[in-house]
Amino acid sequence: MWTAEMPSNIALIKYMGKKPEGVNRPTNASFSWTLNHLKTKVVIEASQKSGDIWLPLKTPYPFQMSDEGKRRYIQHFHRMKNHFGIHDSFVISSGNNFPADCGIASSASSFAALTEASSLALSELSGRKIDTETKAELSSQGSGSSCRSFYKGWVLWDGGKIQSVSTPYDDLLHMVVIAGDKSKKVSSSQAHKLVPSSPLFLGRVERAEKRLQDFMQAMKTKSWRDLYEIAWTEFWDMHALFETSHPAFGYFLPGTIHALNSARSFWSQMNDGPLVTMDAGPNVHLLWREDQKDQALDYFNKSLQGKLTCLSNLEEIGFAKV
């Protein structure tokens, strides 16, 4: 038996849309923060039966994959087996400590965890070693954003190059406000295919690249407010693509609007606050500096407690439903 856990990540500068070469390459560079407290666990066991199968693992947030999800997951496992030259059969079990398919990048953590567990199993069976860079590259072929989960802290993914980036803000507090925990009607993979149909997609790559440059500069100058404003504009740009695609689709729920309005009001009142972003889903991510812990707890107590579920790496909040 081989077991691995890998984290999710959240991009502040996002990629939306993929290059047409068929190698899962993004249209633009992305810059993310690794969420070490939100993880997928994968267990791989040898099987005497013919063929590989997937089963749900008993975890705090067990989930069932769609037939298409199972196909993609097993297909990636076959990719890993081909890399190592292994043809045996296995049972793959996986589960999260957070809700899947609702905008917390569960595909990133699940494919990273599958890649990591596969590497442990198949390298042992084949006697072949594999480095982190190769694992990240292989993982990206299953889920593009999963390659960022192999690195800690801030991660830059630019074309085929993935690297950790040191910044003045290398220790952050994180909250994700769960506005909805039901599976998305439009998956992230589907969203990537649909957004080029939006009239706003023209110029999207240039806008994202400019924001990446501005974001990195704001990091260097420790301009937290600039980081907030850039991240805010960036996720709205992405969701505007969704709402203007053909056909149009969207992820916002009432809880989404509540979380966004309360975060914006907090900034207005305090002249300080969290970086705010969203993935392709209804949930809202908040990143706070370590010196903002009291502010973060104050925001949680006044704006979220009793209203919405929140998952956090703050011990005072934790993973319990509020």
Coordinates of C-alpha atoms in Angstrom, one line a residue:
M1 CA 0.0 0.0 0.0
W2 CA 1.2 3.5 -0.9
T3 CA -0.3 6.7 0.5
A4 CA 0.2 10.4 -0.3
E5 CA -1.4 13.7 0.6
M6 CA -1.1 16.8 -1.5
P7 CA -2.4 20.3 -1.1
S8 CA -4.7 22.5 -3.1
N9 CA -3.6 26.0 -4.3
I10 CA -5.3 29.2 -5.2
A11 CA -4.1 31.4 -8.1
L12 CA -4.2 35.2 -7.5
I13 CA -3.2 35.7 -11.1
K14 CA -5.1 33.1 -13.1
Y15 CA -5.0 31.3 -16.4
M16 CA -8.2 30.8 -18.1
G17 CA -8.1 29.1 -21.5
K18 CA -5.6 26.7 -22.9
K19 CA -3.3 26.6 -25.9
P20 CA -4.5 24.4 -28.7
E21 CA -1.5 22.1 -28.9
G22 CA -3.2 19.5 -26.7
V23 CA -0.5 19.4 -24.0
N24 CA -2.6 21.2 -21.3
R25 CA -0.5 24.4 -21.5
P26 CA -2.1 27.6 -20.2
T27 CA -2.6 30.7 -22.4
N28 CA -0.8 32.8 -19.8
A29 CA 1.4 32.6 -16.7
S30 CA -0.3 32.2 -13.3
F31 CA 0.8 33.0 -9.7
S32 CA -0.6 31.0 -6.8
W33 CA -0.5 30.4 -3.1
T34 CA -0.3 26.8 -1.9
L35 CA -3.0 25.8 0.6
N36 CA -1.2 23.3 2.8
H37 CA -4.2 22.7 5.1
L38 CA -6.6 21.7 2.2
K39 CA -5.6 18.3 1.0
T40 CA -6.5 15.3 -1.0
K41 CA -5.4 11.8 0.2
V42 CA -4.7 9.0 -2.2
V43 CA -4.1 5.4 -1.3
I44 CA -2.9 2.9 -4.0
E45 CA -3.1 -0.9 -3.5
A46 CA -2.0 -3.7 -5.7
S47 CA -4.9 -5.7 -7.2
Q48 CA -5.1 -9.3 -8.4
K49 CA -8.0 -8.4 -10.7
S50 CA -7.6 -7.1 -14.3
G51 CA -7.7 -3.4 -14.8
D52 CA -7.4 -0.3 -12.5
I53 CA -10.4 0.9 -10.5
W54 CA -11.1 4.0 -8.4
L55 CA -13.0 4.0 -5.0
P56 CA -14.0 6.8 -2.7
L57 CA -11.9 7.1 0.5
K58 CA -13.6 7.7 3.8
T59 CA -12.5 11.3 4.6
P60 CA -14.2 14.4 6.1
Y61 CA -15.6 15.3 2.7
P62 CA -16.0 12.0 0.8
F63 CA -17.1 12.4 -2.8
Q64 CA -18.2 10.5 -5.8
M65 CA -16.6 11.1 -9.2
S66 CA -18.6 11.3 -12.3
D67 CA -17.9 8.7 -15.0
E68 CA -15.9 11.3 -16.9
G69 CA -14.0 12.2 -13.7
K70 CA -13.1 8.5 -13.2
R71 CA -12.0 8.2 -16.8
R72 CA -9.7 11.2 -16.5
Y73 CA -8.3 10.0 -13.2
I74 CA -7.6 6.4 -14.4
Q75 CA -6.2 7.8 -17.7
H76 CA -3.7 9.9 -15.7
F77 CA -2.8 6.8 -13.6
H78 CA -2.1 5.0 -16.9
R79 CA 0.1 7.9 -18.0
M80 CA 2.1 7.4 -14.8
K81 CA 2.3 3.6 -15.3
N82 CA 3.5 4.1 -18.9
H83 CA 6.2 6.5 -17.6
F84 CA 7.6 3.9 -15.3
G85 CA 6.9 0.9 -17.6
I86 CA 4.6 -0.8 -15.1
H87 CA 1.5 -2.8 -16.3
D88 CA 0.1 -4.3 -13.1
S89 CA -3.4 -3.6 -11.8
F90 CA -4.2 -1.4 -8.8
V91 CA -7.0 0.0 -6.7
I92 CA -6.9 3.8 -6.3
S93 CA -8.8 5.4 -3.4
S94 CA -9.0 9.1 -2.8
G95 CA -10.8 11.7 -0.7
N96 CA -10.5 15.3 0.5
N97 CA -10.6 17.2 3.8
F98 CA -12.7 19.9 1.9
P99 CA -15.6 19.8 -0.5
A100 CA -14.8 18.8 -4.1
D101 CA -15.9 20.4 -7.4
C102 CA -17.1 23.7 -5.9
G103 CA -14.2 26.1 -6.5
I104 CA -11.4 25.1 -4.1
A105 CA -9.2 23.5 -6.8
S106 CA -9.9 20.0 -5.8
S107 CA -8.6 18.8 -9.2
A108 CA -5.3 20.4 -8.4
S109 CA -4.9 18.5 -5.1
S110 CA -6.4 15.3 -6.4
F111 CA -4.2 15.0 -9.5
A112 CA -1.2 16.1 -7.5
A113 CA -1.9 13.4 -4.8
L114 CA -2.5 10.8 -7.5
T115 CA 0.8 11.7 -9.1
E116 CA 2.7 11.6 -5.8
A117 CA 1.2 8.3 -4.7
S118 CA 1.8 6.8 -8.1
S119 CA 5.4 8.0 -8.0
L120 CA 5.9 6.3 -4.6
A121 CA 4.3 3.0 -5.8
L122 CA 5.7 2.8 -9.3
S123 CA 9.2 4.0 -8.5
E124 CA 9.4 1.3 -5.8
L125 CA 8.2 -1.4 -8.2
S126 CA 10.3 -0.3 -11.1
G127 CA 13.4 0.8 -9.2
R128 CA 13.3 4.2 -11.1
K129 CA 13.6 7.5 -9.3
I130 CA 11.7 10.6 -10.2
D131 CA 12.3 14.2 -9.2
T132 CA 9.8 16.9 -8.2
E133 CA 10.1 18.8 -11.5
T134 CA 9.2 15.7 -13.5
K135 CA 6.3 14.8 -11.2
A136 CA 4.9 18.3 -11.5
E137 CA 5.2 18.2 -15.3
L138 CA 3.5 14.8 -15.5
S139 CA 0.8 16.0 -13.1
S140 CA 0.1 19.0 -15.3
Q141 CA -0.9 16.7 -18.1
G142 CA -3.8 15.5 -15.9
S143 CA -4.7 18.8 -14.4
G144 CA -2.8 21.9 -15.3
S145 CA -3.0 23.7 -12.0
S146 CA -1.9 20.6 -10.1
C147 CA 1.7 21.2 -11.0
R148 CA 1.7 24.2 -8.6
S149 CA 0.7 22.0 -5.7
F150 CA 4.2 20.4 -5.7
Y151 CA 5.7 23.6 -4.4
K152 CA 5.2 25.5 -1.2
G153 CA 4.2 29.1 -0.7
W154 CA 4.0 31.4 -3.8
V155 CA 4.4 29.6 -7.1
L156 CA 4.9 30.9 -10.6
W157 CA 3.8 28.7 -13.5
D158 CA 5.0 30.2 -16.8
G159 CA 4.7 27.9 -19.7
G160 CA 6.7 24.7 -18.9
K161 CA 8.5 26.3 -16.0
I162 CA 7.2 26.0 -12.4
Q163 CA 9.1 27.6 -9.5
S164 CA 8.6 28.8 -5.9
V165 CA 9.0 32.5 -5.5
S166 CA 10.2 34.2 -2.2
T167 CA 8.2 37.3 -1.3
P168 CA 7.9 39.6 1.7
Y169 CA 4.6 37.8 2.4
D170 CA 5.7 34.1 2.7
D171 CA 3.5 33.3 5.8
L172 CA -0.2 33.9 5.3
L173 CA -3.4 33.1 7.0
H174 CA -6.1 31.7 4.8
M175 CA -9.9 31.4 4.9
V176 CA -12.2 30.0 2.2
V177 CA -15.9 31.0 2.6
I178 CA -18.1 28.1 1.5
A179 CA -20.9 29.8 -0.3
G180 CA -21.9 26.4 -1.9
D181 CA -20.6 22.9 -1.6
K182 CA -22.6 21.3 -4.4
S183 CA -20.8 20.0 -7.5
K184 CA -20.4 22.7 -10.2
K185 CA -22.7 22.4 -13.2
V186 CA -19.8 23.7 -15.4
S187 CA -16.5 22.1 -14.5
S188 CA -13.2 24.0 -14.7
S189 CA -12.2 21.9 -17.8
Q190 CA -15.4 22.9 -19.5
A191 CA -14.9 26.6 -18.5
H192 CA -11.5 26.6 -20.2
K193 CA -13.1 25.4 -23.4
L194 CA -16.0 27.9 -23.3
V195 CA -14.2 31.2 -22.4
P196 CA -12.6 31.8 -25.8
S197 CA -16.2 32.4 -27.0
S198 CA -16.5 35.5 -24.9
P199 CA -16.0 38.8 -26.6
L200 CA -13.9 39.8 -23.5
F201 CA -11.4 37.0 -24.2
L202 CA -9.7 39.3 -26.7
G203 CA -6.9 40.9 -24.8
R204 CA -7.3 38.5 -21.8
V205 CA -3.8 37.2 -22.0
E206 CA -2.3 40.7 -22.2
R207 CA -4.4 41.8 -19.2
A208 CA -3.3 38.8 -17.1
E209 CA 0.4 39.3 -18.0
K210 CA 0.2 43.0 -17.1
R211 CA -1.4 42.2 -13.8
L212 CA 1.2 39.6 -13.1
Q213 CA 3.9 42.2 -13.6
D214 CA 2.1 44.7 -11.4
F215 CA 1.5 42.0 -8.7
M216 CA 5.1 41.0 -8.6
Q217 CA 6.1 44.7 -8.3
A218 CA 3.6 45.3 -5.5
M219 CA 5.2 42.3 -3.7
K220 CA 8.6 43.9 -4.0
T221 CA 7.4 47.2 -2.6
K222 CA 5.2 45.6 0.0
S223 CA 2.1 47.4 -1.3
W224 CA -0.6 45.3 0.3
R225 CA -3.4 47.5 -0.9
D226 CA -2.1 47.3 -4.5
L227 CA -2.0 43.5 -4.2
Y228 CA -5.7 43.5 -3.0
E229 CA -6.8 45.7 -5.9
I230 CA -5.0 43.7 -8.5
A231 CA -6.3 40.4 -7.2
W232 CA -9.8 41.8 -6.9
T233 CA -9.8 43.0 -10.5
E234 CA -8.3 39.7 -11.7
F235 CA -10.9 37.4 -10.4
W236 CA -13.7 39.6 -11.6
D237 CA -12.1 39.6 -15.1
M238 CA -12.2 35.8 -15.0
H239 CA -15.9 35.6 -13.9
A240 CA -16.8 38.2 -16.5
L241 CA -15.5 35.8 -19.1
F242 CA -17.9 33.1 -17.7
E243 CA -20.9 35.4 -17.8
T244 CA -20.2 36.5 -21.4
S245 CA -19.3 33.2 -22.9
H246 CA -21.6 31.4 -25.4
P247 CA -23.4 29.8 -23.7
A248 CA -23.1 32.0 -20.7
F249 CA -22.6 30.5 -17.3
G250 CA -21.8 31.6 -13.8
Y251 CA -21.0 30.4 -10.3
F252 CA -22.1 33.2 -7.9
L253 CA -24.6 32.3 -5.1
P254 CA -26.1 34.6 -2.4
G255 CA -23.3 33.6 0.0
T256 CA -20.7 34.6 -2.6
I257 CA -22.2 38.1 -2.7
H258 CA -22.3 38.3 1.1
A259 CA -18.7 37.3 1.5
L260 CA -17.5 39.7 -1.2
N261 CA -19.5 42.7 0.1
S262 CA -18.4 42.0 3.7
A263 CA -14.7 41.8 2.7
R264 CA -15.0 45.1 0.7
S265 CA -16.8 46.8 3.6
F266 CA -14.0 45.6 5.9
W267 CA -11.4 47.2 3.7
S268 CA -13.5 50.4 3.6
Q269 CA -13.8 50.6 7.3
M270 CA -10.3 49.5 8.3
N271 CA -8.2 50.8 5.4
D272 CA -6.7 47.3 5.5
G273 CA -8.0 43.8 5.0
P274 CA -7.4 40.5 3.1
L275 CA -6.5 39.7 -0.4
V276 CA -9.7 38.4 -2.0
T277 CA -10.0 36.0 -4.9
M278 CA -12.2 33.2 -6.3
D279 CA -11.6 30.1 -8.4
A280 CA -14.1 28.8 -10.9
G281 CA -16.8 28.2 -8.3
P282 CA -18.9 30.1 -5.8
N283 CA -16.5 30.1 -2.9
V284 CA -14.4 33.1 -1.7
H285 CA -10.8 32.9 -0.7
L286 CA -9.3 35.4 1.8
L287 CA -5.5 35.7 2.4
W288 CA -4.4 37.7 5.5
R289 CA -0.9 38.7 6.7
E290 CA 0.2 37.1 9.9
D291 CA 0.0 40.5 11.7
Q292 CA -3.7 40.7 10.7
K293 CA -4.7 37.7 12.8
D294 CA -6.9 39.7 15.1
Q295 CA -8.5 41.5 12.1
A296 CA -9.2 38.1 10.5
L297 CA -10.9 36.8 13.6
D298 CA -12.9 40.0 14.0
Y299 CA -14.0 39.7 10.4
F300 CA -15.0 36.0 10.9
N301 CA -16.9 36.7 14.1
K302 CA -18.8 39.7 12.7
S303 CA -19.4 38.7 9.1
L304 CA -19.4 35.0 8.8
Q305 CA -20.1 33.2 12.1
G306 CA -23.6 31.7 12.0
K307 CA -24.0 32.6 8.4
L308 CA -21.6 30.6 6.2
T309 CA -19.2 27.7 6.5
C310 CA -15.5 28.7 6.6
L311 CA -12.4 26.5 6.3
S312 CA -9.2 28.1 7.6
N313 CA -5.6 27.4 8.8
L314 CA -6.4 29.6 11.8
E315 CA -6.9 27.2 14.8
E316 CA -9.6 29.4 16.2
I317 CA -11.7 28.7 13.1
G318 CA -10.5 25.4 11.8
F319 CA -12.6 23.2 9.6
A320 CA -15.8 23.0 11.7
K321 CA -19.1 24.3 10.3
V322 CA -20.1 27.5 12.0

